[in-house]
């Protein structure tokens, strides 16, 4: 699946997207986030405060308990600040 | 109903004319324009950069616009949101709502802006005399959006 990062998360991780195989046992957005946190310093820093992480599954807002089975694109980003 | 996510500036008058062209049933037209400010609280803002999530942004704006049409009697609407580099005084966002009566047009425009600010995937990065930083989301924006929850 494709993982996308935006804004401050993109800068902390040092990339805007990557392709990964769904980690074994990961069923929800939160499971995936936990797996990503352990991938390295940049990831740990980016995902430090999970209360400030928003996610989208296939371009729709999703909560951390949303299932990821069959998802093609999962995005992580800080709370939005447009308008 | 129509949305655009674009780098270029927009012309309010031209957009308004497109909404009303050939129609005589519109009694109320509300336009809201968001501009880039030169300050954030006490801090000076010299420039900003708006990042967005191509694909999701368009889908999200379409969802928000559709929701407004389900909640209010609207004859037409138009949303334009810019991305990329912006300077103080420049236009960022345009919302137009057209209805037979002003209440629907006013409320729908306010709803569109409140939901857009909390749901459309845009992120602002501001540059000032002390450097560059990502703008934090405001609790007041969440509160403004929450009053439209059914």
Short mmCIF file of C-alpha atoms in Angstrom, two decimals:
data_model
loop_
_atom_site.label_atom_id
_atom_site.label_comp_id
_atom_site.label_asym_id
_atom_site.label_seq_id
_atom_site.Cartn_x
_atom_site.Cartn_y
_atom_site.Cartn_z
CA UNK A 1 0.00 0.00 0.00
CA UNK A 2 1.02 3.59 -0.55
CA UNK A 3 1.70 5.70 2.54
CA UNK A 4 1.68 9.51 2.22
CA UNK A 5 2.97 12.14 4.65
CA UNK A 6 2.12 15.84 4.60
CA UNK A 7 3.32 19.13 6.08
CA UNK A 8 5.38 18.81 9.30
CA UNK A 9 5.18 14.99 9.22
CA UNK A 10 6.70 14.95 5.75
CA UNK A 11 9.56 17.16 6.92
CA UNK A 12 10.28 15.13 10.06
CA UNK A 13 10.21 11.80 8.19
CA UNK A 14 12.12 13.23 5.24
CA UNK A 15 9.89 11.85 2.51
CA UNK A 16 6.42 12.47 1.13
CA UNK A 17 5.48 8.90 0.25
CA UNK A 18 6.56 5.29 0.27
CA UNK A 19 5.24 1.88 -0.71
CA UNK A 20 5.08 -0.72 2.02
CA UNK A 21 3.62 -4.18 2.49
CA UNK A 22 0.98 -4.16 5.18
CA UNK A 23 2.81 -5.15 8.41
CA UNK A 24 1.72 -8.58 9.73
CA UNK A 25 -1.04 -8.25 12.29
CA UNK A 26 -1.78 -4.58 11.49
CA UNK A 27 -5.54 -4.23 11.16
CA UNK A 28 -6.19 -0.56 11.85
CA UNK A 29 -4.73 2.85 11.06
CA UNK A 30 -3.50 2.95 14.67
CA UNK A 31 -1.69 -0.41 14.27
CA UNK A 32 0.06 0.93 11.19
CA UNK A 33 0.97 4.13 13.03
CA UNK A 34 2.49 2.09 15.86
CA UNK A 35 4.55 0.11 13.36
CA UNK A 36 5.73 3.29 11.64
CA UNK A 37 6.75 4.85 14.98
CA UNK A 38 9.32 2.10 15.41
CA UNK A 39 10.92 2.58 11.97
CA UNK A 40 13.48 5.17 13.00
CA UNK A 41 14.22 8.46 14.63
CA UNK A 42 12.40 10.65 12.09
CA UNK A 43 9.28 8.50 12.31
CA UNK A 44 9.38 8.42 16.11
CA UNK A 45 9.67 12.21 16.15
CA UNK A 46 6.88 12.69 13.58
CA UNK A 47 4.47 10.36 15.36
CA UNK A 48 5.45 11.38 18.91
CA UNK A 49 2.08 12.90 19.85
CA UNK A 50 -0.61 10.69 18.34
CA UNK A 51 -3.31 13.12 19.51
CA UNK A 52 -2.04 15.51 16.82
CA UNK A 53 -1.99 12.96 13.99
CA UNK A 54 -4.82 12.82 11.48
CA UNK A 55 -5.23 10.10 8.88
CA UNK A 56 -7.06 9.36 5.67
CA UNK A 57 -7.77 5.96 4.12
CA UNK A 58 -8.18 6.09 0.34
CA UNK A 59 -8.60 9.87 0.52
CA UNK A 60 -11.30 9.93 3.20
CA UNK A 61 -10.77 11.12 6.77
CA UNK A 62 -10.32 8.13 9.08
CA UNK A 63 -9.90 7.61 12.81
CA UNK A 64 -7.13 5.49 14.32
CA UNK A 65 -9.51 2.55 14.79
CA UNK A 66 -10.45 2.49 11.08
CA UNK A 67 -9.63 -0.81 9.33
CA UNK A 68 -6.89 -0.80 6.68
CA UNK A 69 -7.66 -4.11 4.96
CA UNK A 70 -7.79 -3.55 1.21
CA UNK A 71 -6.71 0.09 1.43
CA UNK A 72 -4.61 1.37 -1.47
CA UNK A 73 -3.52 4.70 -0.01
CA UNK A 74 -3.14 5.76 3.61
CA UNK A 75 -2.12 9.32 4.50
CA UNK A 76 -0.89 10.81 7.77
CA UNK A 77 -0.91 14.55 8.47
CA UNK A 78 -1.28 17.19 11.18
CA UNK A 79 -4.67 18.89 11.78
CA UNK A 80 -5.57 20.91 8.69
CA UNK A 81 -5.08 24.69 8.52
CA UNK A 82 -6.54 25.88 5.21
CA UNK A 83 -9.08 28.55 4.48
CA UNK B 1 -21.94 23.12 -7.86
CA UNK B 2 -18.32 23.56 -8.73
CA UNK B 3 -14.98 23.43 -6.96
CA UNK B 4 -11.44 24.33 -8.01
CA UNK B 5 -8.10 23.83 -6.32
CA UNK B 6 -5.62 26.03 -8.09
CA UNK B 7 -2.29 27.84 -7.99
CA UNK B 8 -3.63 30.90 -9.84
CA UNK B 9 -5.52 33.84 -8.41
CA UNK B 10 -9.27 34.19 -9.04
CA UNK B 11 -11.53 37.03 -10.18
CA UNK B 12 -14.49 37.44 -7.79
CA UNK B 13 -16.59 39.40 -10.28
CA UNK B 14 -16.04 36.90 -13.09
CA UNK B 15 -16.85 33.98 -10.77
CA UNK B 16 -20.00 35.72 -9.52
CA UNK B 17 -21.16 36.37 -13.07
CA UNK B 18 -20.67 32.71 -13.95
CA UNK B 19 -22.92 31.72 -11.04
CA UNK B 20 -25.72 34.12 -11.99
CA UNK B 21 -25.43 34.00 -15.81
CA UNK B 22 -28.80 33.48 -17.48
CA UNK B 23 -30.67 33.05 -14.19
CA UNK B 24 -33.47 35.14 -12.76
CA UNK B 25 -34.48 32.87 -9.87
CA UNK B 26 -31.59 33.85 -7.55
CA UNK B 27 -32.59 36.31 -4.84
CA UNK B 28 -29.51 36.15 -2.64
CA UNK B 29 -25.87 35.84 -3.52
CA UNK B 30 -23.24 35.59 -0.79
CA UNK B 31 -19.54 35.73 -1.54
CA UNK B 32 -16.82 35.17 1.03
CA UNK B 33 -13.17 35.80 0.24
CA UNK B 34 -10.36 34.73 2.55
CA UNK B 35 -7.16 36.81 2.29
CA UNK B 36 -3.61 36.20 3.46
CA UNK B 37 -2.96 38.40 6.53
CA UNK B 38 0.31 40.15 7.37
CA UNK B 39 0.13 39.00 10.98
CA UNK B 40 -0.72 36.00 13.13
CA UNK B 41 -1.50 37.25 16.61
CA UNK B 42 1.43 39.53 17.42
CA UNK B 43 3.76 37.92 14.89
CA UNK B 44 4.51 39.44 11.49
CA UNK B 45 3.84 37.23 8.49
CA UNK B 46 5.86 38.01 5.37
CA UNK B 47 4.83 35.06 3.22
CA UNK B 48 3.10 31.72 3.40
CA UNK B 49 3.06 28.44 1.55
CA UNK B 50 -0.08 26.34 1.31
CA UNK B 51 0.44 22.62 0.88
CA UNK B 52 -2.45 20.31 0.05
CA UNK B 53 -3.28 16.67 -0.66
CA UNK B 54 -3.99 16.49 -4.41
CA UNK B 55 -6.93 14.22 -5.06
CA UNK B 56 -8.29 14.19 -1.53
CA UNK B 57 -8.62 17.99 -1.47
CA UNK B 58 -10.92 17.98 -4.50
CA UNK B 59 -12.95 15.05 -3.16
CA UNK B 60 -13.28 16.66 0.26
CA UNK B 61 -14.42 20.02 -1.16
CA UNK B 62 -16.98 18.20 -3.31
CA UNK B 63 -18.26 16.31 -0.25
CA UNK B 64 -18.55 19.54 1.76
CA UNK B 65 -20.33 21.33 -1.08
CA UNK B 66 -22.76 18.43 -1.54
CA UNK B 67 -23.52 18.50 2.20
CA UNK B 68 -24.35 22.22 1.99
CA UNK B 69 -26.80 21.57 -0.84
CA UNK B 70 -28.48 18.84 1.21
CA UNK B 71 -28.88 21.12 4.22
CA UNK B 72 -29.93 24.39 2.55
CA UNK B 73 -32.00 25.45 -0.45
CA UNK B 74 -29.19 26.50 -2.77
CA UNK B 75 -29.46 27.19 -6.46
CA UNK B 76 -25.75 27.31 -7.08
CA UNK B 77 -22.40 27.37 -5.33
CA UNK B 78 -18.75 27.80 -6.13
CA UNK B 79 -15.64 27.04 -4.09
CA UNK B 80 -12.10 28.01 -5.09
CA UNK B 81 -9.10 27.32 -2.87
CA UNK B 82 -5.57 28.24 -3.82
CA UNK B 83 -2.34 26.48 -2.88
CA UNK B 84 1.35 27.29 -3.28
CA UNK B 85 3.16 30.50 -2.30
CA UNK B 86 1.00 33.41 -1.10
CA UNK B 87 1.79 36.89 0.21
CA UNK B 88 -0.15 39.19 2.56
CA UNK B 89 -3.10 40.77 0.79
CA UNK B 90 -3.50 37.94 -1.72
CA UNK B 91 -6.74 35.97 -2.03
CA UNK B 92 -6.69 32.41 -0.68
CA UNK B 93 -10.24 31.12 -0.79
CA UNK B 94 -13.57 32.01 -2.39
CA UNK B 95 -16.99 30.69 -1.44
CA UNK B 96 -20.11 31.74 -3.36
CA UNK B 97 -23.61 30.61 -2.47
CA UNK B 98 -26.79 31.48 -4.37
CA UNK B 99 -30.30 30.99 -3.09
CA UNK B 100 -33.80 32.37 -3.46
CA UNK B 101 -33.51 33.82 0.05
CA UNK B 102 -30.66 35.31 2.04
CA UNK B 103 -30.84 33.06 5.12
CA UNK B 104 -29.95 29.95 3.15
CA UNK B 105 -27.18 31.72 1.25
CA UNK B 106 -25.64 33.24 4.42
CA UNK B 107 -25.81 30.07 6.50
CA UNK B 108 -24.54 27.81 3.74
CA UNK B 109 -21.56 30.10 3.09
CA UNK B 110 -20.66 30.10 6.77
CA UNK B 111 -21.05 26.33 6.97
CA UNK B 112 -18.86 25.83 3.89
CA UNK B 113 -16.06 27.94 5.39
CA UNK B 114 -16.29 26.30 8.83
CA UNK B 115 -16.20 22.79 7.39
CA UNK B 116 -13.55 23.67 4.84
CA UNK B 117 -11.27 24.97 7.59
CA UNK B 118 -11.49 21.74 9.57
CA UNK B 119 -11.85 19.12 6.83
CA UNK B 120 -10.13 20.22 3.61
CA UNK B 121 -6.55 18.90 3.63
CA UNK B 122 -4.53 22.13 3.43
CA UNK B 123 -1.59 23.11 5.62
CA UNK B 124 -0.14 26.62 6.01
CA UNK B 125 3.51 27.35 6.54
CA UNK B 126 4.27 30.94 7.50
CA UNK B 127 7.49 32.87 7.12
CA UNK B 128 8.25 35.89 9.30
CA UNK B 129 11.28 37.77 10.65
CA UNK B 130 12.08 34.93 13.06
CA UNK B 131 11.88 32.13 10.51
CA UNK B 132 9.46 29.61 9.07
CA UNK B 133 6.93 27.46 10.92
CA UNK B 134 3.84 25.32 10.30
CA UNK B 135 0.64 26.94 11.53
CA UNK B 136 -1.11 25.09 14.36
CA UNK B 137 -4.80 24.26 14.00
CA UNK B 138 -7.08 26.51 16.06
CA UNK B 139 -9.49 25.21 18.70
CA UNK B 140 -11.85 28.04 17.69
CA UNK B 141 -12.06 26.55 14.17
CA UNK B 142 -13.06 23.18 15.62
CA UNK B 143 -15.68 24.87 17.77
CA UNK B 144 -17.05 26.80 14.80
CA UNK B 145 -17.34 23.57 12.80
CA UNK B 146 -18.88 21.65 15.71
CA UNK B 147 -21.97 23.84 15.83
CA UNK B 148 -23.03 22.41 12.45
CA UNK B 149 -22.94 18.82 13.70
CA UNK B 150 -26.35 17.26 13.49
#
